Coordinates of C-alpha atoms in Angstrom, one line a residue:
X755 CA 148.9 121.0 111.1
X756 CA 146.2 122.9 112.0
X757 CA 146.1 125.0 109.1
X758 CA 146.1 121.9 107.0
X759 CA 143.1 120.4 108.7
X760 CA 141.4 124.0 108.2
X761 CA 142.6 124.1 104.4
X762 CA 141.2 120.3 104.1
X763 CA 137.9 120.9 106.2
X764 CA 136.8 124.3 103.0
X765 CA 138.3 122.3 100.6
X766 CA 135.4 119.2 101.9
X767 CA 132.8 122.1 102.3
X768 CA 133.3 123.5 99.0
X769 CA 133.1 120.1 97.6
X770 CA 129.8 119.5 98.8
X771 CA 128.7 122.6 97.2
X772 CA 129.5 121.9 94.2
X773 CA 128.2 118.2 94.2
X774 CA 125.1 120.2 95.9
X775 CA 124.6 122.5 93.2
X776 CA 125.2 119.4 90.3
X777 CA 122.4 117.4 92.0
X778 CA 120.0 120.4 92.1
X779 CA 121.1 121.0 87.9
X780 CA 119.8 117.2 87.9
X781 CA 117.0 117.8 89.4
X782 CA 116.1 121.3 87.6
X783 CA 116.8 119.5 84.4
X784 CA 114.6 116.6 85.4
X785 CA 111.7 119.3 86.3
X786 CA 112.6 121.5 83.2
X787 CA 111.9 118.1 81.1
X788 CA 108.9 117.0 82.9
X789 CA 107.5 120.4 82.0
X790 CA 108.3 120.0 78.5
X791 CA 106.7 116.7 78.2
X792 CA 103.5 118.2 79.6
X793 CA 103.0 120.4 77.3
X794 CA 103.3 118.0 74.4
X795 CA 99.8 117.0 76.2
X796 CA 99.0 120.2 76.9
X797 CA 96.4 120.3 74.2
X798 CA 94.6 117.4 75.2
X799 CA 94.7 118.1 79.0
X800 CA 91.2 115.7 79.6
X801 CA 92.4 113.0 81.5
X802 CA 91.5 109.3 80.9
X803 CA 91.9 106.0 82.3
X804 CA 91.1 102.9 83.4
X805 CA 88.9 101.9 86.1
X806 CA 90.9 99.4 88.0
X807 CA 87.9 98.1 90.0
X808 CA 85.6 97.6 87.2
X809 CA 88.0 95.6 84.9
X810 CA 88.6 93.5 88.0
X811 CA 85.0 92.9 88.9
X812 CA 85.0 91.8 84.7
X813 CA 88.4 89.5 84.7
X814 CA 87.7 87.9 88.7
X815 CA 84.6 88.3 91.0
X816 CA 85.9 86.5 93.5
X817 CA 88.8 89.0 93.5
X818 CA 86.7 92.1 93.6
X819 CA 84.6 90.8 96.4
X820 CA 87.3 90.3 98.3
X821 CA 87.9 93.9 97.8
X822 CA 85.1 95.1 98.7
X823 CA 84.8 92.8 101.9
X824 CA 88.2 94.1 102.8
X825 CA 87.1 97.9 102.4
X826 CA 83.9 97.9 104.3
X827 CA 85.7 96.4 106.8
X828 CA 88.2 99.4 107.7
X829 CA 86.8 101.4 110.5
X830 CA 85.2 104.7 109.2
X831 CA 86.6 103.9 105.8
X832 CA 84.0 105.9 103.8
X833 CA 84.3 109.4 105.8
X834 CA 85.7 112.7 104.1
X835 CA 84.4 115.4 106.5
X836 CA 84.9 114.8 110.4
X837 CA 83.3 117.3 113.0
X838 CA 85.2 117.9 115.8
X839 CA 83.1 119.1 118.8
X840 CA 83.7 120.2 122.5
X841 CA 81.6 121.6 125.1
X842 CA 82.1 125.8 125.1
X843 CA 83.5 125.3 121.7
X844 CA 82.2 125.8 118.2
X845 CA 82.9 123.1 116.1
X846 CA 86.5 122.5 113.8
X847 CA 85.6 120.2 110.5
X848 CA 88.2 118.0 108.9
X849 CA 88.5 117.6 105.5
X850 CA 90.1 114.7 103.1
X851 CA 91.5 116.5 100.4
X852 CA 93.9 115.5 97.0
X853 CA 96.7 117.7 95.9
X854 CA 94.7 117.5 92.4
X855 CA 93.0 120.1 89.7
X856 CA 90.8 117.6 88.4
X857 CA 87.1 118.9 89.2
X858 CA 85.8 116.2 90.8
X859 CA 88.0 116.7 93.4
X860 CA 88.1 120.4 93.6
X861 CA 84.4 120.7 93.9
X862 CA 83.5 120.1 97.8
X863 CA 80.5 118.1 98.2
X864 CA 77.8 120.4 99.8
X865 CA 78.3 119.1 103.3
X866 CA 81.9 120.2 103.3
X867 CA 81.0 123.5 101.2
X868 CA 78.8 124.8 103.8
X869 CA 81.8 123.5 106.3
X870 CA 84.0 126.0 104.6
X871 CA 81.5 128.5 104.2
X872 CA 81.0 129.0 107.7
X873 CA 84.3 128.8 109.0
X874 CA 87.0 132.0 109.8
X875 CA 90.2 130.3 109.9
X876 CA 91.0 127.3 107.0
X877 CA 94.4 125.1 107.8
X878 CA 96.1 123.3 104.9
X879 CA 98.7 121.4 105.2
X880 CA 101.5 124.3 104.4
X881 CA 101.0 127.2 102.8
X882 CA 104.1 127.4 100.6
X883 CA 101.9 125.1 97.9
X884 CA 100.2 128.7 97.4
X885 CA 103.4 130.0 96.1
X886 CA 104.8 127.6 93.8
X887 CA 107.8 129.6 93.1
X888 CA 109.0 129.9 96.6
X889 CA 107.9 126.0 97.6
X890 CA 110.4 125.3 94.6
X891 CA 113.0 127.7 96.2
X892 CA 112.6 126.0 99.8
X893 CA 113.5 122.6 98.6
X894 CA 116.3 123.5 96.0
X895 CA 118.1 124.8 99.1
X896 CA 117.7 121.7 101.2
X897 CA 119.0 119.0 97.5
X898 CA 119.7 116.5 100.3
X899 CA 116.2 116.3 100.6
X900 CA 115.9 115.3 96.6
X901 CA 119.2 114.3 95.2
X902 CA 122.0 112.2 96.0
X903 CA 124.9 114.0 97.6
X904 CA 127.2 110.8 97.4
X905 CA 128.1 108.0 95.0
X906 CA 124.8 107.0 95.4
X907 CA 122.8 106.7 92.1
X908 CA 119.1 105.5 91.7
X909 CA 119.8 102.4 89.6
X910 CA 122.2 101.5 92.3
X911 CA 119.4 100.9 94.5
X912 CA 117.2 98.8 91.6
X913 CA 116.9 95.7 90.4
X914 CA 117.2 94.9 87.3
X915 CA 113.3 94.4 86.5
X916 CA 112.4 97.3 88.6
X917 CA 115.1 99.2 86.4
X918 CA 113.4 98.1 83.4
X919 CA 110.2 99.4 84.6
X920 CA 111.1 102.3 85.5
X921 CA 113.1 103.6 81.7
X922 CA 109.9 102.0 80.4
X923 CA 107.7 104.1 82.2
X924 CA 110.2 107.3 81.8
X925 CA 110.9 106.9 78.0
X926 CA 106.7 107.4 77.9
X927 CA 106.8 110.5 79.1
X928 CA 109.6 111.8 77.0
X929 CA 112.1 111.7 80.3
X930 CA 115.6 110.9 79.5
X931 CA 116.7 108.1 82.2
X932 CA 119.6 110.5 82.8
X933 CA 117.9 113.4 84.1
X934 CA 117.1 111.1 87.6
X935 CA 119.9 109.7 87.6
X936 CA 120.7 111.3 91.3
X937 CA 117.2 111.7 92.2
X938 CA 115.6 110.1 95.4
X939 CA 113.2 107.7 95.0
X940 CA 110.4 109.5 97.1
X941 CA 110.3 112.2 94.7
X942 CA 110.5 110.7 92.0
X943 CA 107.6 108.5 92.8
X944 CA 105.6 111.5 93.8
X945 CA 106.5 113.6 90.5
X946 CA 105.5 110.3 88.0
X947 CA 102.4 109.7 90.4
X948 CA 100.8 112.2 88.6
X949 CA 99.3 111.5 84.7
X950 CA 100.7 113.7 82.1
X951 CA 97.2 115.6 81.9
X952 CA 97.6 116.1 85.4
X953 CA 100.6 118.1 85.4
X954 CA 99.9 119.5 82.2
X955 CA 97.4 121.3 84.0
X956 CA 99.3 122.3 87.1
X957 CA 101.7 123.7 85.0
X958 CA 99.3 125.9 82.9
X959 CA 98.4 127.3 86.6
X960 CA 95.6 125.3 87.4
X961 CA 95.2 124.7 91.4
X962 CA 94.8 121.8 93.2
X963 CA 92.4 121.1 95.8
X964 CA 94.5 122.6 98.9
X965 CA 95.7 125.7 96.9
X966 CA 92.1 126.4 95.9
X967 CA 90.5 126.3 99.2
X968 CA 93.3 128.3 100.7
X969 CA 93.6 131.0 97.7
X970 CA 89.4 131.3 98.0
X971 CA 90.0 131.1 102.0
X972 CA 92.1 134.8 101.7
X973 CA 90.2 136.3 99.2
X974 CA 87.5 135.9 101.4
X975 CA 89.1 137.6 104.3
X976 CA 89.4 134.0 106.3
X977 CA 92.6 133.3 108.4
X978 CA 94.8 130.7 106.5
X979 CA 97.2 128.7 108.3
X980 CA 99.5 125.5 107.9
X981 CA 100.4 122.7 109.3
X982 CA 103.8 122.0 108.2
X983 CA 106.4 123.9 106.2
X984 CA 107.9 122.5 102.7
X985 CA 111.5 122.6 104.4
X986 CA 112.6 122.8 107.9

């Protein structure tokens, strides 16, 4: 009986392997598309938009100013660079940063430049965003953390109109429906967060903010240190 329970228990283990590795061929496929899709904007990689704020202010003032009202009223609400001071200590700086390559972002205002200038150690949230290729690594190992590992599918968890939404938005960026079929929401949402443009140019190498400061950080003989790994 024992035996059988033992025969059973690899025979469940090895099953979950296997529905391990599908999910992470969904979710390399889903990445390996994504990519693909990029590149068809990869010659155009200037990003543009709308500003939200400035249609609304055109289409309802009274909308916008409550906007407005609303956001001046959140304590500290405009502050990007903290300073962090204590008697006997030299000061720490924090930093509000966006996991972006667009220049606006990656050039620090001069406040926070001479921040940076002056410091020795620079902590990011992890350092595996600095290696892209072992960050990707981490989380295919952990596909729990991504995929499905059950009978679970996303449009299982959607309603119909979110459903609709959501092909809609995939089939404009050349994403078959398919390829997330197994994929959790949260990255999903973080992956199609990002304009085509955007990942266009993170995928021709381009860092974002963190990376940048961090990469610049080393070369400069500063101490680089994170917060927080990618897995575990």
């Amino acid at each position: 009986m024992k035996r059988v329970i033992a025969i059973a228990d690899r025979a469940a283990l090895v099953s979950l392997k296997l529905l391990a590795a599908l999910n992470l061929l969904f979710f390399l496929s889903f990445i390996f598309v994504l990519l693909l899709a990029s590149r068809a904007h990869a010659e155009a990689p200037n990003c543009a938009g709308t500003d939200l704020l400035t249609a609304l202010e055109k289409s309802d003032p009274a909308a916008f100013k409550k906007v407005e009202t609303e956001a001046a009223a959140v304590p500290n609400g405009k502050g990007l660079l903290w300073k962090l001071e204590k008697p006997g200590e030299k000061p720490s700086y924090l930093f509000g940063t966006m996991h972006m390559t667009d220049t606006r972002v990656t050039t620090l205002p001069a406040a926070a430049q001479k921040a940076y200038d002056g410091a020795g150690t620079v902590i990011i949230e992890t350092t595996d965003a600095m290696d892209r290729a072992k960050m990707m690594a981490a989380m295919a190992s952990e596909p729990g953390l991504m995929m499905f590992t059950d009978n679970t599918t996303l449009s299982s968890l959607l309603s119909p109109d979110d459903a609709a939404a959501l092909n809609k938005g995939l089939d404009a960026r050349g994403i078959p429906p398919a390829t997330v079929a197994k994929m959790k929401p949260w990255i999903l949402s973080a992956m199609m967060a990002l304009p085509a443009c955007e990942v266009a140019r993170q995928s021709a190498g381009e860092p974002v903010l963190d990376v940048k400061l961090a990469s610049d950080a080393k070369a400069s003989g500063k101490d680089v240190e994170g917060l927080e790994t990618a897995v575990g």
